[in-house]
Coordinates of C-alpha atoms in Angstrom, one line a residue:
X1 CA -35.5 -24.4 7.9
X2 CA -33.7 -22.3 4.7
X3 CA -30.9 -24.2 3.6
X4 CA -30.1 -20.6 2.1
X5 CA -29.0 -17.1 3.2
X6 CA -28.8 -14.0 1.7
X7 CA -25.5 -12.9 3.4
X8 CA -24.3 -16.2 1.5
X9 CA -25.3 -15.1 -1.6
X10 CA -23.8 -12.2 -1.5
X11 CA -20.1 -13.8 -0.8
X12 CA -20.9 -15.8 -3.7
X13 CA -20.9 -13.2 -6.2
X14 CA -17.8 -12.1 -4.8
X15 CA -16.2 -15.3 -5.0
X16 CA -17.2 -15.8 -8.9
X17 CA -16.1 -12.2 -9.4
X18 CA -12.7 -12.5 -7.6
X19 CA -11.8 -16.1 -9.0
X20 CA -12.8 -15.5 -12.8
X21 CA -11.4 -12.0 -13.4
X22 CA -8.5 -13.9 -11.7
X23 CA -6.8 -10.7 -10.6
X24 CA -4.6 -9.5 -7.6
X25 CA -6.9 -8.3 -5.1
X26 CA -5.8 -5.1 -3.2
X27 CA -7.0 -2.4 -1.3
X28 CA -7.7 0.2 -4.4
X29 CA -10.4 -2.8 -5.6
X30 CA -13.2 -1.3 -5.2
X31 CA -15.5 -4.5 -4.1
X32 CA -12.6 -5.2 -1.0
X33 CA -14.6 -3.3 1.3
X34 CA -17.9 -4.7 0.4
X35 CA -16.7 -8.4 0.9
X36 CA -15.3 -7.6 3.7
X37 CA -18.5 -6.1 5.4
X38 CA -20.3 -9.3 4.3
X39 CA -17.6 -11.4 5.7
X40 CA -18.5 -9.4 9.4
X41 CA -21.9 -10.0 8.9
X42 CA -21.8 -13.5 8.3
X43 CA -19.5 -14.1 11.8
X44 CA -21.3 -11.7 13.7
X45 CA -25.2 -12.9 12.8
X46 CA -26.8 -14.6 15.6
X47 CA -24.4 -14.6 18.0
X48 CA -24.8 -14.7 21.8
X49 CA -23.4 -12.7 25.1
X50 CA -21.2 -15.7 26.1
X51 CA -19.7 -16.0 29.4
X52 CA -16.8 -17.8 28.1
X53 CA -16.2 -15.0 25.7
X54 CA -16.3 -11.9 28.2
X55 CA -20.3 -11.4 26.9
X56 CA -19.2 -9.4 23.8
X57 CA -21.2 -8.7 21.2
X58 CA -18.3 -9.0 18.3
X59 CA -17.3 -12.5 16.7
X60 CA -13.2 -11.6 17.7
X61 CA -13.3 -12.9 21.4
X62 CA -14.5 -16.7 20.7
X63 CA -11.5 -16.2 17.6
X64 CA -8.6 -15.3 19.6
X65 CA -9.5 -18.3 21.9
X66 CA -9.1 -20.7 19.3
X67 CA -5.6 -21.9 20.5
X68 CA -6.7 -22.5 23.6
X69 CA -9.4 -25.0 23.1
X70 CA -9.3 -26.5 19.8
X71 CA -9.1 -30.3 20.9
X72 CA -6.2 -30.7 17.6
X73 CA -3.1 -28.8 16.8
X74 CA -3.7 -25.2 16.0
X75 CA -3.2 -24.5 12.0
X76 CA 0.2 -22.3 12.8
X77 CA -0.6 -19.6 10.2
X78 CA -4.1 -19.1 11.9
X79 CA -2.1 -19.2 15.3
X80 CA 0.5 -16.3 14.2
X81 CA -2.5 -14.1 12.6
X82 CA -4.2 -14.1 15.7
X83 CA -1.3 -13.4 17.9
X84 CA -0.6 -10.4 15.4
X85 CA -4.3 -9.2 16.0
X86 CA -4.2 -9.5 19.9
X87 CA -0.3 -7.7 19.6
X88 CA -1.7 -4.7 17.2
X89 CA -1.6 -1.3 18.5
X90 CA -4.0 0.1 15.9
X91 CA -7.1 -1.4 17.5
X92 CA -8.3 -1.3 20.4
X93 CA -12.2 -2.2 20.2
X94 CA -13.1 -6.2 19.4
X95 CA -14.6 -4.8 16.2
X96 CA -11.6 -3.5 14.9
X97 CA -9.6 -6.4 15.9
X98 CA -12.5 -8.6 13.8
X99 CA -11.7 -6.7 11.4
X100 CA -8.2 -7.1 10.6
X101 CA -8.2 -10.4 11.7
X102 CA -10.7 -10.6 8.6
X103 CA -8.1 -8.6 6.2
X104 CA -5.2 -10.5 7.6
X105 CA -7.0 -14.0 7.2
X106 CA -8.0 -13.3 3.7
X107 CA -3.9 -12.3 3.1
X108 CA -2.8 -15.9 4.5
X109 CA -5.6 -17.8 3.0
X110 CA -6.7 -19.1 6.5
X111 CA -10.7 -17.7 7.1
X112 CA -11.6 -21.2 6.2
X113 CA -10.0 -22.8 9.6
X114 CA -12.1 -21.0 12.0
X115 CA -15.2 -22.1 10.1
X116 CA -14.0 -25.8 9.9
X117 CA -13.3 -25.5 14.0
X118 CA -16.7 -24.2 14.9
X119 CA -18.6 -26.6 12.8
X120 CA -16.9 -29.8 13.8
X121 CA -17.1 -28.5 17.7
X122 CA -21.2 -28.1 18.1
X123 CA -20.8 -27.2 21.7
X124 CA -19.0 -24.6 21.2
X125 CA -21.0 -23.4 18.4
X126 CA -24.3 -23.6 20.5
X127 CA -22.4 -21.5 23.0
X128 CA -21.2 -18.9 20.4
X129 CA -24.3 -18.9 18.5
X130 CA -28.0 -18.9 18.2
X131 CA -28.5 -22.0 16.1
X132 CA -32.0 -20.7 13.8
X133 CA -30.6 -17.2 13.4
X134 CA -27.1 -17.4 12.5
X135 CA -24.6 -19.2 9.4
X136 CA -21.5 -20.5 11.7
X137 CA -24.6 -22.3 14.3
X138 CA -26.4 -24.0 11.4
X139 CA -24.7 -27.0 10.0
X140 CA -25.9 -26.7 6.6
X141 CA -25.0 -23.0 6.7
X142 CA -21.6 -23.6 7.7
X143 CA -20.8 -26.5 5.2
X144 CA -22.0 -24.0 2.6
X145 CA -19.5 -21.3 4.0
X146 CA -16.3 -23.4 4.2
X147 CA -16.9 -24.4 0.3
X148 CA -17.2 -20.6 -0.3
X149 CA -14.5 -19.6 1.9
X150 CA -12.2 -22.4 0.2
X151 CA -12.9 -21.2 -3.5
X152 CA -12.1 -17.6 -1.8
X153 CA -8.4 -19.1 -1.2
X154 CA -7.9 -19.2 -4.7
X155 CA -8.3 -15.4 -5.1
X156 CA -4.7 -13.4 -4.5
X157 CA -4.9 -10.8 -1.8
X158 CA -2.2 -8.6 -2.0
X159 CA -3.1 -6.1 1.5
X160 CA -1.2 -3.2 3.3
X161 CA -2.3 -4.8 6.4
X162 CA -0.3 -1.9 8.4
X163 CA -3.5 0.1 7.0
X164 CA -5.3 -0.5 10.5
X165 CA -5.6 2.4 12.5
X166 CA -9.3 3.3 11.5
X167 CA -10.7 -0.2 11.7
X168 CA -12.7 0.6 15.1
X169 CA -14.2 3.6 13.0
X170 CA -15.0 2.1 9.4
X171 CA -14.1 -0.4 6.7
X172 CA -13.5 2.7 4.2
X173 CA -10.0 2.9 4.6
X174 CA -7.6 5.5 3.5
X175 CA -4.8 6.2 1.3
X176 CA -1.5 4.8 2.9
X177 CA 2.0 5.7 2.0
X178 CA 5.3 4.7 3.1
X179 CA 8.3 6.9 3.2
X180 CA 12.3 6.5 3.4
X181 CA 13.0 10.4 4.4
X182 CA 16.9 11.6 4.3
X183 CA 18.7 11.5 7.9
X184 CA 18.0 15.1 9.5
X185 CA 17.5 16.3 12.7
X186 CA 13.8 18.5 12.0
X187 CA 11.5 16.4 9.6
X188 CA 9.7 20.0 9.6
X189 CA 6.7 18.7 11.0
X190 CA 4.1 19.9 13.7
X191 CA 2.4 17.8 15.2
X192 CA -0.1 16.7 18.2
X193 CA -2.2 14.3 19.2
X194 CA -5.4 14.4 18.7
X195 CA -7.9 11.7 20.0
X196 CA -5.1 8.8 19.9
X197 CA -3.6 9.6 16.4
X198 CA -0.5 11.9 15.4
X199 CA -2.1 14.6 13.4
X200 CA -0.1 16.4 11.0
X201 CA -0.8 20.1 11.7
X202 CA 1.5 22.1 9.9
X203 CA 4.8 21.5 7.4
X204 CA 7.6 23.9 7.3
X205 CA 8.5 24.8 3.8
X206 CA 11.4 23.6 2.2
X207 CA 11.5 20.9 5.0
X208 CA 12.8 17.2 4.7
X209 CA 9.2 16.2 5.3
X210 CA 7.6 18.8 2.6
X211 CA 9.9 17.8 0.1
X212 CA 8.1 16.2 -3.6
X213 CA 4.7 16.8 -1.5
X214 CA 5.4 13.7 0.8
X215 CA 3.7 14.8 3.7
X216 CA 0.9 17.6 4.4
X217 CA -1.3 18.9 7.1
X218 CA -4.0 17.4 7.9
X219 CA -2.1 13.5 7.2
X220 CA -1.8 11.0 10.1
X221 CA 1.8 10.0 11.3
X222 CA 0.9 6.3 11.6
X223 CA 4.1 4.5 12.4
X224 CA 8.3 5.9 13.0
X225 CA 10.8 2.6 12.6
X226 CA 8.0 0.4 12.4
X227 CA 6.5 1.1 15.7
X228 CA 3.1 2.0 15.7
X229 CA 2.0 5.6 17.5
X230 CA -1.8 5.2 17.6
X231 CA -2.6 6.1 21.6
X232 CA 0.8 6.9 22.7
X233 CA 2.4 10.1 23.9
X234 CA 4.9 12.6 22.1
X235 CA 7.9 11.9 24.5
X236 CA 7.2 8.5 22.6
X237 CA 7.7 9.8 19.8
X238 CA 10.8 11.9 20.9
X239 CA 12.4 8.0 22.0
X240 CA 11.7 7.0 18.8
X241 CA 13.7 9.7 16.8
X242 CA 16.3 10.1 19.3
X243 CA 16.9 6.1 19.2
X244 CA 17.2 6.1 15.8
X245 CA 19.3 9.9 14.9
X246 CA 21.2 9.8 11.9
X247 CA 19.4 7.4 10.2
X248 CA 17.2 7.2 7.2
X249 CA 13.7 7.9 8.6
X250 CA 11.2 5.4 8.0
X251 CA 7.8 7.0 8.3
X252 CA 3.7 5.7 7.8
X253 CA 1.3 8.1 6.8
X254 CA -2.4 7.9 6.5
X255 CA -3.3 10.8 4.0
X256 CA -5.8 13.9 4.8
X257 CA -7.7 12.7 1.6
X258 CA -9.2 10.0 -0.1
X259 CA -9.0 8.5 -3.4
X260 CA -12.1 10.7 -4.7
X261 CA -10.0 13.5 -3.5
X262 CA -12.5 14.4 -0.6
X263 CA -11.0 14.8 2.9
X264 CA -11.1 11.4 4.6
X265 CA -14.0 11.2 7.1
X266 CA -12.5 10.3 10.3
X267 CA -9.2 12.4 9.8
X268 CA -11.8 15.4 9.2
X269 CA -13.4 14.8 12.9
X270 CA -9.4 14.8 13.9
X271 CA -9.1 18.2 11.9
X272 CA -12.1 19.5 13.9
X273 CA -11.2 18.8 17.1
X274 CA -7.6 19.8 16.5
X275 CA -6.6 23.4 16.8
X276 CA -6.1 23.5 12.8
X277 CA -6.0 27.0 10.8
X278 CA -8.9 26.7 8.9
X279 CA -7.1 27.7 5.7
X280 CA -4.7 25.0 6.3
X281 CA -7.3 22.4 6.1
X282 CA -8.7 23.8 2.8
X283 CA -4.8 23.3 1.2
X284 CA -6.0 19.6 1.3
X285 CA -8.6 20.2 -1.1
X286 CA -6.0 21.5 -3.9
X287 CA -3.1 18.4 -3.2
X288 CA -6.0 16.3 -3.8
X289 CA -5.3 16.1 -7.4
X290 CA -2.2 14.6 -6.8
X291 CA -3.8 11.5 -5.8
X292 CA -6.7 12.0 -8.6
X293 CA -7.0 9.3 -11.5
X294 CA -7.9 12.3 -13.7
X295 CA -5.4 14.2 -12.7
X296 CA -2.2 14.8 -15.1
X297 CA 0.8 15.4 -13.2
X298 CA 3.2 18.1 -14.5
X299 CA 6.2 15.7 -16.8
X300 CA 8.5 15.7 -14.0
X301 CA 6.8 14.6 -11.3
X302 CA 4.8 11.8 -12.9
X303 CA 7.1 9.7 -11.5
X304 CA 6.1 10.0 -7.6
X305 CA 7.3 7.9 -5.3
X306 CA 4.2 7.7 -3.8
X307 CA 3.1 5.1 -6.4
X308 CA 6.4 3.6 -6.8
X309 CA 6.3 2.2 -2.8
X310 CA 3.6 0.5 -4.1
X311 CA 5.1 -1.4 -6.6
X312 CA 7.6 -4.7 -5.7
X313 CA 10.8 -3.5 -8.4
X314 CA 13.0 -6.1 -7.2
X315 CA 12.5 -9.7 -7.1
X316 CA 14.0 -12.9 -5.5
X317 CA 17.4 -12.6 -7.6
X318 CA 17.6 -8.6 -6.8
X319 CA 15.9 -7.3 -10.1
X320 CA 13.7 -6.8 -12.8
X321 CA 13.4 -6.8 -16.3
X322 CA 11.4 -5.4 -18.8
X323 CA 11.0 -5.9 -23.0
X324 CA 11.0 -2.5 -24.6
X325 CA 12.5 -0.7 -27.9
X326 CA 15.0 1.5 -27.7
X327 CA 15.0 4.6 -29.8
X328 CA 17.9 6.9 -29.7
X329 CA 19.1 9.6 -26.9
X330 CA 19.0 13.2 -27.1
X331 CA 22.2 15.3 -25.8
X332 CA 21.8 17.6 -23.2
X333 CA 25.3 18.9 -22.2
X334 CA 25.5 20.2 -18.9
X335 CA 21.7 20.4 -18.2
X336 CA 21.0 17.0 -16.5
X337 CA 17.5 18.4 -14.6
X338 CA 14.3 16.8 -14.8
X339 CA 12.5 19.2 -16.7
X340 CA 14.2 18.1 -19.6
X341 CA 12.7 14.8 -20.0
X342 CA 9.3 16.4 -21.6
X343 CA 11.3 17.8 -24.7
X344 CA 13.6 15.4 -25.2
X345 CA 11.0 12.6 -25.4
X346 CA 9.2 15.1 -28.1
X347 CA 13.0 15.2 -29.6
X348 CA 13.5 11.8 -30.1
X349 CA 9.9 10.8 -31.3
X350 CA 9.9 13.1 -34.3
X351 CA 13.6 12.1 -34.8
X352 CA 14.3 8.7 -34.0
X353 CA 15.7 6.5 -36.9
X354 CA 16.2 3.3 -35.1
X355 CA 14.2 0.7 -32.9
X356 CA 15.7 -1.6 -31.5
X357 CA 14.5 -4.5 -29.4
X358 CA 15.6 -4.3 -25.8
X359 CA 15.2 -5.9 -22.4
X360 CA 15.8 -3.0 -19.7
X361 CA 17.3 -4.9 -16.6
X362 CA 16.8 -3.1 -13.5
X363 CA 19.7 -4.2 -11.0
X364 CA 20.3 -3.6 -7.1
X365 CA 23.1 -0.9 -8.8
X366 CA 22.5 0.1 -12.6
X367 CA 20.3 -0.3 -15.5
X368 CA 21.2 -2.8 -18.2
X369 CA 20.2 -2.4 -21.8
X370 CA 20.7 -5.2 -23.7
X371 CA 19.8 -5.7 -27.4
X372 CA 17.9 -8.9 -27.5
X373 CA 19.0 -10.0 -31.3
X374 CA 22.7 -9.3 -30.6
X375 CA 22.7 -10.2 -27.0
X376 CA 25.0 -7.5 -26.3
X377 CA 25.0 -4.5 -23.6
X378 CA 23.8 -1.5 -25.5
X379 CA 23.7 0.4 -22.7
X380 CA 24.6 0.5 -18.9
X381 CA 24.4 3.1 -16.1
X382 CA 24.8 2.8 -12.6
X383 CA 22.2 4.8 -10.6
X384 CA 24.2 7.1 -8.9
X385 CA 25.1 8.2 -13.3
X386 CA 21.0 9.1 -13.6
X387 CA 19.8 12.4 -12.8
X388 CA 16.5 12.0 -13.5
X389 CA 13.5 9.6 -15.3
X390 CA 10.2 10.7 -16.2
X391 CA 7.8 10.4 -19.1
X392 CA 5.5 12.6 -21.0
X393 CA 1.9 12.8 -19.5
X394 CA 0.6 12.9 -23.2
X395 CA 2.6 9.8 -24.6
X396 CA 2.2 7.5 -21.5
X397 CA 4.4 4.2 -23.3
X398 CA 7.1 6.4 -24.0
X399 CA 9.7 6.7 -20.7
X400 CA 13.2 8.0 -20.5
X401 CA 15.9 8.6 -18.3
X402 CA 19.3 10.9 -18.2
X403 CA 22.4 9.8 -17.3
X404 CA 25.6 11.8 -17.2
X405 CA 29.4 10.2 -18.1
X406 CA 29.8 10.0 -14.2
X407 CA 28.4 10.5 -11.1
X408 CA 25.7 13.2 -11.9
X409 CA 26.8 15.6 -9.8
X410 CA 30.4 15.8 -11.4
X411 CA 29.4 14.5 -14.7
X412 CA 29.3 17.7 -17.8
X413 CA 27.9 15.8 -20.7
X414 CA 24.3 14.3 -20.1
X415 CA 22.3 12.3 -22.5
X416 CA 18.6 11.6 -22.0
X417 CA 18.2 7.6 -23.4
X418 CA 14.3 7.2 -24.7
X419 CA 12.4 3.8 -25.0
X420 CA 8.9 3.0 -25.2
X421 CA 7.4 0.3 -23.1
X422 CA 4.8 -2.3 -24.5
X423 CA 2.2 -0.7 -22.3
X424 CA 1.9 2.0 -19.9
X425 CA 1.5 -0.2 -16.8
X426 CA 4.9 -1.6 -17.4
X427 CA 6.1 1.7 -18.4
X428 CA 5.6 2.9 -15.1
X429 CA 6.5 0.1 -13.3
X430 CA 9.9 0.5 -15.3
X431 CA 10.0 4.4 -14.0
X432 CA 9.6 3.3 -10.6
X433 CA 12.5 1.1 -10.7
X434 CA 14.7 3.2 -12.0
X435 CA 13.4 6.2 -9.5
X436 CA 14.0 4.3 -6.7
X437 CA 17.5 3.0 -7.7
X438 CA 18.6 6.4 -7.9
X439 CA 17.2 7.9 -5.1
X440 CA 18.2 4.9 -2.7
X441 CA 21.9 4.9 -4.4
X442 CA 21.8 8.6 -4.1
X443 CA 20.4 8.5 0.3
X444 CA 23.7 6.2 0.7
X445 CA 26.3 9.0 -1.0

């Protein structure tokens, strides 16, 4: 008998890669997907039609029972994953619930405890699987799996497990955004369901929904107040909006398109099926570059809020805080738009006489500036003062933001303040603090 298995090979080399590049795994890696599909293999080889597990042909059903007959206490975390699997509107075939069971395992670092139950309870493994074809029936297999899956802790997952809605179709998953849109009663959006899923068929210009590009035809509705609307009806959906009038609308969308910019597979069957102006589908293919790596973004919108949901600004004591140098301001008088970010970087590069050393605190309510030799305030502006932040697509370390002498939309003398960042990472980072101090200041006015 092979003490050996390909499929374990394979997880192997993920492990290495994934512990020694010791990096925050998340769903833009590129290898996610690939570990993940071995990961199914390795629970679905060799496993039998069991009576006790409604004869399906998927690993989930002898999972979800784990509760019920492990002889010792349930690990609690594997307990509350499960439940969150079985409760999940998003998927409805065992597949799919395998399958975010495997994403949301691999977030709480509990894969391993299934594994341990299976190979300590042989009965149950003889009933779940066929013991000379299969890794979780063969002891030697299974001790080999739990010392992989145990390094695998080690690695960070950092998942939008709310991605779920396609699992039943494909591990390729798609671009996921989340939105805070203004309290309105139209969000400008047509809709209908197509096949289970809200599809997106048209946007009315100059709509809440169509403003900064957030939402398009052709893109998914996935969830309204944090209740999912995969396989329900539109007087659902009605309930929803109704329940919740005059509040901020908190919206999921699964995007039209994929990373590569090509329309996302299983949204295109949607598209087809749906009763979708041809010409509207093509407008996917030209927002796709918005979403392209080697795309540049015009200056002011470099700065979308479609990366910055993304990105955790405030921490456990309500901010963040960034080392950068400071380089001088630029003033702008009564123009506080965003378009003037671009030339008043360019200003203050071929100007600037000073550089001074800075940490940029990013608060719940203003940005701090504090010069780090004198330890002094060099600079402070509450969000609802800031009109605008951006930064130049050509100098990427180089971000600045304009602030007026009062609430922006009274204030008549604005300044645009320029610093550059130690790398562009942060530099963004930075930019999507300050954009979404503004903008959720400015929701609240």
């Amino acid at each position: 008998m092979s003490v050996s298995d390909p499929l374990l090979k394979k997880l192997k080399g993920f492990v290495l890669e994934f512990r020694t590049n010791d990096i925050v795994v998340t769903d833009d890696n590129e290898n996610l997907a690939k570990l993940c599909c071995v990961l199914e293999e390795i629970f679905q080889k060799g496993i039998k039609k069991s009576k006790w597990f409604d004869k399906s042909d998927y690993f989930w059903p002898w999972v979800a029972k784990i509760p019920s007959f492990s002889k010792e206490r349930c690990n609690p975390i594997l307990s509350m994953v499960i439940d969150t699997v079985k409760e999940s509107k998003k998927v409805t075939l065992d597949l799919g619930r395998g399958r975010l069971f495997i994403r949301s395992a691999l977030m709480k670092k509990v894969l391993t405890v299934p594994v341990q139950i299976i190979a300590k309870n042989r009965q149950l493994a003889r009933e779940v699987y066929y013991e000379n074809d299969s890794i979780l029936g063969n002891e030697i297999l299974a001790e080999i799996l739990q010392s992989l899956l145990f390094e695998l802790t080690e690695a960070h997952f950092q998942l939008r497990v709310h991605n779920a809605s396609f699992l039943d179709k494909t591990w390729n998953l798609p671009i996921y955004k989340q939105y805070e849109l203004v309290p309105c009663d139209n969000l400008g959006l047509h809709v209908q369901y197509i096949n289970g899923f809200l599809l997106v068929k048209a946007v009315e210009p100059g709509s809440v929904a169509e403003e900064n590009d957030k939402i398009h035809a052709g893109d998914v509705i996935d969830e309204l107040y944090g209740e999912a609307l995969k396989g329900n009806k539109m007087s659902v959906v009605h309930n929803i909006l109704q329940k919740y009038k005059g509040l901020p609308v908190h919206i999921h969308v699964v995007k039209g398109f994929d990373s590569q910019g090509n329309l996302y597979k299983p949204i295109q069957h949607l598209i087809e099926d749906a009763d979708v102006d041809i010409t509207t589908a093509e407008e996917l293919i030209q927002v796709k570059k918005d979403n392209s790596n080697d795309y540049k973004k015009p200056p002011h919108t470099i700065l979308n809020e479609e990366e910055a949901e993304e990105i955790p600004v405030h921490g456990s004591e309500g901010g963040a805080t960034y080392d950068a140098h400071y380089l001088g301001y630029v003033t702008l008088g009564l123009d506080g738009r965003v378009v003037r970010i671009e030339d008043s970087v360019l200003g203050v590069l071929r100007n600037h006489t000073q550089r001074v050393a800075v940490k940029m605190e990013l608060t719940e309510k203003e940005v701090l500036v504090i010069d780090t030799k004198e330890e002094k305030n060099l600079l402070e502006h509450s969000y609802t003062e800031i009109s605008a932040c951006g930064r130049r697509t050509d100098q990427l370390k180089y971000i600045a933001y304009i602030a007026g002498e009062t609430t922006c939309s009274l204030a008549k003398k604005f300044n645009c303040y320029v610093f550059e960042m130690r790398t562009n990472e942060e530099a963004r980072f930075a930019l999507c603090g300050i954009a979404q101090g503004f903008e959720r200041t400015h929701l609240l006015l």
